[in-house]
JSON list of C-alpha atoms in Angstrom, two decimals:
[
{"chain": "J", "resi": 1, "resn": "MET", "atom": "CA", "xyz": [1.31, 111.06, 51.14]},
{"chain": "J", "resi": 2, "resn": "LYS", "atom": "CA", "xyz": [1.63, 108.83, 48.11]},
{"chain": "J", "resi": 3, "resn": "THR", "atom": "CA", "xyz": [2.23, 105.67, 50.00]},
{"chain": "J", "resi": 4, "resn": "GLN", "atom": "CA", "xyz": [-0.59, 106.57, 52.56]},
{"chain": "J", "resi": 5, "resn": "SER", "atom": "CA", "xyz": [-3.16, 106.92, 49.79]},
{"chain": "J", "resi": 6, "resn": "MET", "atom": "CA", "xyz": [-1.97, 103.64, 48.16]},
{"chain": "J", "resi": 7, "resn": "ARG", "atom": "CA", "xyz": [-2.01, 101.63, 51.27]},
{"chain": "J", "resi": 8, "resn": "GLN", "atom": "CA", "xyz": [-5.70, 102.88, 51.91]},
{"chain": "J", "resi": 9, "resn": "GLY", "atom": "CA", "xyz": [-6.54, 102.06, 48.49]},
{"chain": "J", "resi": 10, "resn": "ILE", "atom": "CA", "xyz": [-4.93, 98.53, 48.77]},
{"chain": "J", "resi": 11, "resn": "VAL", "atom": "CA", "xyz": [-7.19, 97.99, 52.03]},
{"chain": "J", "resi": 12, "resn": "TRP", "atom": "CA", "xyz": [-10.50, 99.49, 50.40]},
{"chain": "J", "resi": 13, "resn": "GLY", "atom": "CA", "xyz": [-9.81, 97.52, 47.23]},
{"chain": "J", "resi": 14, "resn": "GLY", "atom": "CA", "xyz": [-8.95, 94.30, 49.09]},
{"chain": "J", "resi": 15, "resn": "LEU", "atom": "CA", "xyz": [-12.17, 94.76, 51.11]},
{"chain": "J", "resi": 16, "resn": "LEU", "atom": "CA", "xyz": [-14.25, 95.32, 47.93]},
{"chain": "J", "resi": 17, "resn": "ILE", "atom": "CA", "xyz": [-12.83, 92.28, 46.22]},
{"chain": "J", "resi": 18, "resn": "LEU", "atom": "CA", "xyz": [-13.48, 90.30, 49.50]},
{"chain": "J", "resi": 19, "resn": "LEU", "atom": "CA", "xyz": [-16.93, 91.53, 49.40]},
{"chain": "J", "resi": 20, "resn": "GLY", "atom": "CA", "xyz": [-17.54, 90.85, 45.83]},
{"chain": "J", "resi": 21, "resn": "ALA", "atom": "CA", "xyz": [-16.18, 87.32, 46.32]},
{"chain": "J", "resi": 22, "resn": "VAL", "atom": "CA", "xyz": [-18.30, 86.45, 49.35]},
{"chain": "J", "resi": 23, "resn": "LEU", "atom": "CA", "xyz": [-21.36, 87.81, 47.60]},
{"chain": "J", "resi": 24, "resn": "LEU", "atom": "CA", "xyz": [-20.64, 85.63, 44.63]},
{"chain": "J", "resi": 25, "resn": "VAL", "atom": "CA", "xyz": [-20.36, 82.53, 46.90]},
{"chain": "J", "resi": 26, "resn": "GLU", "atom": "CA", "xyz": [-23.62, 83.62, 48.76]},
{"chain": "J", "resi": 27, "resn": "ALA", "atom": "CA", "xyz": [-25.38, 83.84, 45.34]},
{"chain": "J", "resi": 28, "resn": "PHE", "atom": "CA", "xyz": [-24.69, 80.01, 44.83]},
{"chain": "J", "resi": 29, "resn": "THR", "atom": "CA", "xyz": [-24.74, 78.68, 48.26]},
{"chain": "J", "resi": 30, "resn": "ASP", "atom": "CA", "xyz": [-26.18, 79.80, 51.64]},
{"chain": "J", "resi": 31, "resn": "LEU", "atom": "CA", "xyz": [-23.55, 81.10, 53.91]},
{"chain": "J", "resi": 32, "resn": "SER", "atom": "CA", "xyz": [-24.18, 80.30, 57.43]},
{"chain": "J", "resi": 33, "resn": "ALA", "atom": "CA", "xyz": [-23.76, 83.24, 59.86]},
{"chain": "J", "resi": 34, "resn": "TRP", "atom": "CA", "xyz": [-20.50, 81.84, 61.30]},
{"chain": "J", "resi": 35, "resn": "ALA", "atom": "CA", "xyz": [-19.09, 82.20, 57.71]},
{"chain": "J", "resi": 36, "resn": "TRP", "atom": "CA", "xyz": [-20.23, 85.80, 57.68]},
{"chain": "J", "resi": 37, "resn": "VAL", "atom": "CA", "xyz": [-18.32, 86.34, 61.11]},
{"chain": "J", "resi": 38, "resn": "ALA", "atom": "CA", "xyz": [-15.28, 84.89, 59.91]},
{"chain": "J", "resi": 39, "resn": "MET", "atom": "CA", "xyz": [-15.11, 86.97, 56.66]},
{"chain": "J", "resi": 40, "resn": "LEU", "atom": "CA", "xyz": [-16.05, 90.10, 58.58]},
{"chain": "J", "resi": 41, "resn": "ALA", "atom": "CA", "xyz": [-13.56, 89.59, 61.21]},
{"chain": "J", "resi": 42, "resn": "ALA", "atom": "CA", "xyz": [-10.87, 88.78, 58.67]},
{"chain": "J", "resi": 43, "resn": "GLY", "atom": "CA", "xyz": [-11.56, 91.80, 56.73]},
{"chain": "J", "resi": 44, "resn": "GLY", "atom": "CA", "xyz": [-11.28, 93.70, 59.81]},
{"chain": "J", "resi": 45, "resn": "LEU", "atom": "CA", "xyz": [-8.06, 92.05, 60.74]},
{"chain": "J", "resi": 46, "resn": "GLY", "atom": "CA", "xyz": [-6.59, 92.95, 57.23]},
{"chain": "J", "resi": 47, "resn": "ALA", "atom": "CA", "xyz": [-7.52, 96.61, 57.84]},
{"chain": "J", "resi": 48, "resn": "PHE", "atom": "CA", "xyz": [-5.93, 96.61, 61.42]},
{"chain": "J", "resi": 49, "resn": "GLY", "atom": "CA", "xyz": [-2.79, 94.75, 60.12]},
{"chain": "J", "resi": 50, "resn": "VAL", "atom": "CA", "xyz": [-2.20, 97.77, 57.22]},
{"chain": "J", "resi": 51, "resn": "TYR", "atom": "CA", "xyz": [-2.84, 100.30, 60.06]},
{"chain": "J", "resi": 52, "resn": "LEU", "atom": "CA", "xyz": [-0.17, 98.58, 62.37]},
{"chain": "J", "resi": 53, "resn": "THR", "atom": "CA", "xyz": [2.42, 98.82, 59.45]},
{"chain": "J", "resi": 54, "resn": "ASP", "atom": "CA", "xyz": [1.94, 102.68, 59.70]},
{"chain": "J", "resi": 55, "resn": "ARG", "atom": "CA", "xyz": [0.18, 104.01, 62.77]},
{"chain": "J", "resi": 56, "resn": "SER", "atom": "CA", "xyz": [-0.42, 107.50, 61.27]},
{"chain": "J", "resi": 57, "resn": "GLU", "atom": "CA", "xyz": [-3.06, 106.03, 59.09]},
{"chain": "J", "resi": 58, "resn": "TRP", "atom": "CA", "xyz": [-5.75, 106.04, 61.67]},
{"chain": "J", "resi": 59, "resn": "ALA", "atom": "CA", "xyz": [-8.48, 106.27, 59.10]},
{"chain": "J", "resi": 60, "resn": "LEU", "atom": "CA", "xyz": [-7.68, 102.45, 58.53]},
{"chain": "J", "resi": 61, "resn": "LEU", "atom": "CA", "xyz": [-9.16, 101.85, 62.18]},
{"chain": "J", "resi": 62, "resn": "ILE", "atom": "CA", "xyz": [-12.61, 102.91, 60.85]},
{"chain": "J", "resi": 63, "resn": "PRO", "atom": "CA", "xyz": [-13.10, 99.88, 58.52]},
{"chain": "J", "resi": 64, "resn": "ALA", "atom": "CA", "xyz": [-11.42, 97.55, 60.95]},
{"chain": "J", "resi": 65, "resn": "TYR", "atom": "CA", "xyz": [-13.73, 98.63, 63.88]},
{"chain": "J", "resi": 66, "resn": "VAL", "atom": "CA", "xyz": [-16.96, 98.69, 61.60]},
{"chain": "J", "resi": 67, "resn": "LEU", "atom": "CA", "xyz": [-16.16, 95.18, 60.45]},
{"chain": "J", "resi": 68, "resn": "TRP", "atom": "CA", "xyz": [-15.46, 93.87, 63.99]},
{"chain": "J", "resi": 69, "resn": "ALA", "atom": "CA", "xyz": [-18.53, 95.47, 65.51]},
{"chain": "J", "resi": 70, "resn": "VAL", "atom": "CA", "xyz": [-20.92, 93.89, 62.85]},
{"chain": "J", "resi": 71, "resn": "ALA", "atom": "CA", "xyz": [-19.16, 90.40, 63.29]},
{"chain": "J", "resi": 72, "resn": "GLY", "atom": "CA", "xyz": [-19.44, 90.93, 67.11]},
{"chain": "J", "resi": 73, "resn": "LEU", "atom": "CA", "xyz": [-23.13, 91.80, 66.45]},
{"chain": "J", "resi": 74, "resn": "VAL", "atom": "CA", "xyz": [-23.82, 88.72, 64.55]},
{"chain": "J", "resi": 75, "resn": "THR", "atom": "CA", "xyz": [-21.87, 86.48, 66.87]},
{"chain": "J", "resi": 76, "resn": "LEU", "atom": "CA", "xyz": [-23.82, 87.79, 69.86]},
{"chain": "J", "resi": 77, "resn": "ILE", "atom": "CA", "xyz": [-27.28, 87.17, 68.19]},
{"chain": "J", "resi": 78, "resn": "GLU", "atom": "CA", "xyz": [-25.99, 83.67, 66.98]},
{"chain": "J", "resi": 79, "resn": "LEU", "atom": "CA", "xyz": [-25.07, 82.67, 70.46]},
{"chain": "J", "resi": 80, "resn": "ASN", "atom": "CA", "xyz": [-28.42, 83.94, 71.56]},
{"chain": "J", "resi": 81, "resn": "ILE", "atom": "CA", "xyz": [-26.73, 86.33, 74.11]},
{"chain": "J", "resi": 82, "resn": "LEU", "atom": "CA", "xyz": [-28.16, 89.46, 72.32]},
{"chain": "J", "resi": 83, "resn": "GLN", "atom": "CA", "xyz": [-32.02, 89.34, 72.04]},
{"chain": "J", "resi": 84, "resn": "ASP", "atom": "CA", "xyz": [-34.02, 91.24, 69.48]},
{"chain": "J", "resi": 85, "resn": "PRO", "atom": "CA", "xyz": [-34.95, 94.20, 71.91]},
{"chain": "J", "resi": 86, "resn": "PHE", "atom": "CA", "xyz": [-31.16, 94.83, 72.91]},
{"chain": "J", "resi": 87, "resn": "ILE", "atom": "CA", "xyz": [-29.71, 95.22, 69.38]},
{"chain": "J", "resi": 88, "resn": "ALA", "atom": "CA", "xyz": [-30.61, 98.66, 69.12]},
{"chain": "J", "resi": 89, "resn": "THR", "atom": "CA", "xyz": [-28.56, 99.43, 72.45]},
{"chain": "J", "resi": 90, "resn": "TYR", "atom": "CA", "xyz": [-25.74, 97.39, 71.04]},
{"chain": "J", "resi": 91, "resn": "VAL", "atom": "CA", "xyz": [-25.73, 99.38, 67.73]},
{"chain": "J", "resi": 92, "resn": "LEU", "atom": "CA", "xyz": [-26.10, 102.73, 69.44]},
{"chain": "J", "resi": 93, "resn": "THR", "atom": "CA", "xyz": [-23.32, 101.89, 72.01]},
{"chain": "J", "resi": 94, "resn": "ALA", "atom": "CA", "xyz": [-21.16, 100.55, 69.20]},
{"chain": "J", "resi": 95, "resn": "ILE", "atom": "CA", "xyz": [-21.51, 103.83, 67.07]},
{"chain": "J", "resi": 96, "resn": "ALA", "atom": "CA", "xyz": [-20.83, 106.01, 70.39]},
{"chain": "J", "resi": 97, "resn": "LEU", "atom": "CA", "xyz": [-17.54, 104.25, 71.16]},
{"chain": "J", "resi": 98, "resn": "PRO", "atom": "CA", "xyz": [-15.30, 105.74, 68.46]},
{"chain": "J", "resi": 99, "resn": "PHE", "atom": "CA", "xyz": [-16.34, 109.26, 69.42]},
{"chain": "J", "resi": 100, "resn": "LEU", "atom": "CA", "xyz": [-15.47, 108.39, 73.20]},
{"chain": "J", "resi": 101, "resn": "VAL", "atom": "CA", "xyz": [-11.95, 107.02, 71.88]},
{"chain": "J", "resi": 102, "resn": "VAL", "atom": "CA", "xyz": [-11.57, 110.34, 70.02]},
{"chain": "J", "resi": 103, "resn": "PHE", "atom": "CA", "xyz": [-11.96, 112.34, 73.25]},
{"chain": "J", "resi": 104, "resn": "LEU", "atom": "CA", "xyz": [-9.99, 110.10, 75.40]},
{"chain": "J", "resi": 105, "resn": "ARG", "atom": "CA", "xyz": [-6.92, 110.25, 73.05]},
{"chain": "J", "resi": 106, "resn": "ASN", "atom": "CA", "xyz": [-7.17, 114.06, 72.90]},
{"chain": "J", "resi": 107, "resn": "ARG", "atom": "CA", "xyz": [-8.97, 116.03, 75.39]},
{"chain": "J", "resi": 108, "resn": "ASP", "atom": "CA", "xyz": [-9.00, 119.00, 73.01]},
{"chain": "J", "resi": 109, "resn": "GLN", "atom": "CA", "xyz": [-11.48, 117.05, 70.87]},
{"chain": "J", "resi": 110, "resn": "TRP", "atom": "CA", "xyz": [-14.38, 117.76, 73.38]},
{"chain": "J", "resi": 111, "resn": "TRP", "atom": "CA", "xyz": [-16.83, 117.99, 70.42]},
{"chain": "J", "resi": 112, "resn": "ALA", "atom": "CA", "xyz": [-16.58, 114.09, 70.16]},
{"chain": "J", "resi": 113, "resn": "LEU", "atom": "CA", "xyz": [-18.49, 113.97, 73.53]},
{"chain": "J", "resi": 114, "resn": "ILE", "atom": "CA", "xyz": [-21.68, 115.32, 71.98]},
{"chain": "J", "resi": 115, "resn": "PRO", "atom": "CA", "xyz": [-22.46, 112.46, 69.75]},
{"chain": "J", "resi": 116, "resn": "ALA", "atom": "CA", "xyz": [-21.09, 110.01, 72.10]},
{"chain": "J", "resi": 117, "resn": "TYR", "atom": "CA", "xyz": [-23.29, 111.22, 74.90]},
{"chain": "J", "resi": 118, "resn": "VAL", "atom": "CA", "xyz": [-26.50, 111.48, 72.64]},
{"chain": "J", "resi": 119, "resn": "LEU", "atom": "CA", "xyz": [-25.97, 107.75, 71.29]},
{"chain": "J", "resi": 120, "resn": "LEU", "atom": "CA", "xyz": [-25.30, 106.22, 74.93]},
{"chain": "J", "resi": 121, "resn": "ILE", "atom": "CA", "xyz": [-28.20, 108.06, 76.41]},
{"chain": "J", "resi": 122, "resn": "VAL", "atom": "CA", "xyz": [-30.60, 106.77, 73.77]},
{"chain": "J", "resi": 123, "resn": "GLY", "atom": "CA", "xyz": [-29.19, 103.42, 73.69]},
{"chain": "J", "resi": 124, "resn": "VAL", "atom": "CA", "xyz": [-29.49, 103.36, 77.59]},
{"chain": "J", "resi": 125, "resn": "MET", "atom": "CA", "xyz": [-33.11, 104.40, 77.08]},
{"chain": "J", "resi": 126, "resn": "VAL", "atom": "CA", "xyz": [-33.99, 101.70, 74.71]},
{"chain": "J", "resi": 127, "resn": "GLY", "atom": "CA", "xyz": [-32.48, 99.14, 77.16]},
{"chain": "J", "resi": 128, "resn": "LEU", "atom": "CA", "xyz": [-34.30, 100.54, 80.17]},
{"chain": "J", "resi": 129, "resn": "THR", "atom": "CA", "xyz": [-37.57, 100.67, 78.20]},
{"chain": "J", "resi": 130, "resn": "GLU", "atom": "CA", "xyz": [-37.12, 96.93, 77.09]},
{"chain": "J", "resi": 131, "resn": "LEU", "atom": "CA", "xyz": [-36.37, 95.78, 80.71]},
{"chain": "J", "resi": 132, "resn": "ASN", "atom": "CA", "xyz": [-39.34, 97.60, 81.97]},
{"chain": "J", "resi": 133, "resn": "VAL", "atom": "CA", "xyz": [-37.23, 99.75, 84.31]},
{"chain": "J", "resi": 134, "resn": "LEU", "atom": "CA", "xyz": [-38.13, 102.77, 82.58]},
{"chain": "J", "resi": 135, "resn": "PRO", "atom": "CA", "xyz": [-41.93, 102.98, 81.79]},
{"chain": "J", "resi": 136, "resn": "ASP", "atom": "CA", "xyz": [-43.17, 104.58, 78.61]},
{"chain": "J", "resi": 137, "resn": "ASP", "atom": "CA", "xyz": [-44.77, 107.43, 80.34]},
{"chain": "J", "resi": 138, "resn": "PHE", "atom": "CA", "xyz": [-41.37, 108.51, 81.62]},
{"chain": "J", "resi": 139, "resn": "VAL", "atom": "CA", "xyz": [-39.38, 108.52, 78.47]},
{"chain": "J", "resi": 140, "resn": "ALA", "atom": "CA", "xyz": [-39.90, 112.19, 77.77]},
{"chain": "J", "resi": 141, "resn": "THR", "atom": "CA", "xyz": [-38.78, 113.13, 81.07]},
{"chain": "J", "resi": 142, "resn": "TYR", "atom": "CA", "xyz": [-35.65, 110.84, 80.81]},
{"chain": "J", "resi": 143, "resn": "VAL", "atom": "CA", "xyz": [-35.09, 112.46, 77.36]},
{"chain": "J", "resi": 144, "resn": "LEU", "atom": "CA", "xyz": [-35.35, 116.09, 78.59]},
{"chain": "J", "resi": 145, "resn": "THR", "atom": "CA", "xyz": [-33.38, 115.41, 81.83]},
{"chain": "J", "resi": 146, "resn": "ALA", "atom": "CA", "xyz": [-30.58, 113.82, 79.70]},
{"chain": "J", "resi": 147, "resn": "ILE", "atom": "CA", "xyz": [-30.46, 116.81, 77.42]},
{"chain": "J", "resi": 148, "resn": "ALA", "atom": "CA", "xyz": [-30.31, 119.21, 80.48]},
{"chain": "J", "resi": 149, "resn": "LEU", "atom": "CA", "xyz": [-27.71, 117.29, 82.35]},
{"chain": "J", "resi": 150, "resn": "PRO", "atom": "CA", "xyz": [-24.57, 118.39, 80.43]},
{"chain": "J", "resi": 151, "resn": "PHE", "atom": "CA", "xyz": [-25.81, 122.08, 80.73]},
{"chain": "J", "resi": 152, "resn": "LEU", "atom": "CA", "xyz": [-25.88, 121.49, 84.46]},
{"chain": "J", "resi": 153, "resn": "VAL", "atom": "CA", "xyz": [-22.32, 119.99, 84.41]},
{"chain": "J", "resi": 154, "resn": "VAL", "atom": "CA", "xyz": [-21.09, 123.14, 82.31]},
{"chain": "J", "resi": 155, "resn": "PHE", "atom": "CA", "xyz": [-22.49, 125.45, 85.14]},
{"chain": "J", "resi": 156, "resn": "LEU", "atom": "CA", "xyz": [-21.12, 123.28, 87.98]},
{"chain": "J", "resi": 157, "resn": "ARG", "atom": "CA", "xyz": [-17.52, 123.24, 86.38]},
{"chain": "J", "resi": 158, "resn": "ASN", "atom": "CA", "xyz": [-17.47, 127.00, 86.12]},
{"chain": "J", "resi": 159, "resn": "ARG", "atom": "CA", "xyz": [-19.72, 129.06, 87.97]},
{"chain": "J", "resi": 160, "resn": "ASP", "atom": "CA", "xyz": [-18.96, 131.95, 85.49]},
{"chain": "J", "resi": 161, "resn": "GLN", "atom": "CA", "xyz": [-21.14, 130.02, 82.81]},
{"chain": "J", "resi": 162, "resn": "TRP", "atom": "CA", "xyz": [-24.35, 130.85, 84.39]},
{"chain": "J", "resi": 163, "resn": "TRP", "atom": "CA", "xyz": [-25.90, 130.89, 81.07]},
{"chain": "J", "resi": 164, "resn": "ALA", "atom": "CA", "xyz": [-25.94, 127.24, 81.10]},
{"chain": "J", "resi": 165, "resn": "LEU", "atom": "CA", "xyz": [-28.58, 127.29, 83.84]},
{"chain": "J", "resi": 166, "resn": "ILE", "atom": "CA", "xyz": [-31.03, 128.72, 81.28]},
{"chain": "J", "resi": 167, "resn": "PRO", "atom": "CA", "xyz": [-31.49, 125.50, 79.12]},
{"chain": "J", "resi": 168, "resn": "ALA", "atom": "CA", "xyz": [-30.81, 123.32, 82.01]},
{"chain": "J", "resi": 169, "resn": "TYR", "atom": "CA", "xyz": [-33.79, 124.81, 83.62]},
{"chain": "J", "resi": 170, "resn": "VAL", "atom": "CA", "xyz": [-36.04, 125.13, 80.70]},
{"chain": "J", "resi": 171, "resn": "LEU", "atom": "CA", "xyz": [-35.62, 121.44, 80.03]}
]
């Protein structure tokens, strides 16, 4: 237990030192977006490297993932691949993915599907409205249908769960 907390402390301490050094350099110079991408990716690689030394320390995947997701966001924006309206879709999807991974690794952790589903349907809604596929007048219909859908799935998977039809019908 002591080595686990020591390793995590080293990672968090290293990330804080890296952040402090970067912010100090940023105070005196203007770092390019690519410098930020490199530093974010390097920080994520460091956290992931420590995780690889002991895979029981799964909590180290959190800073690695967050740093890589932000580095990916900045990269896509700088390359002009990700336009302003779709940044929200990227962010919501990036937040949803770890919850989906939790469920896929252990099917008993079904609770993780709830935040993953909510974040993904909202992200899809933002994307669809920006593409003008989903008119603004139908956003409420989309949201209510998206909320009702899991209740319908609960009933269809097990007909004894008839109670799920009540919220599905109301929505």
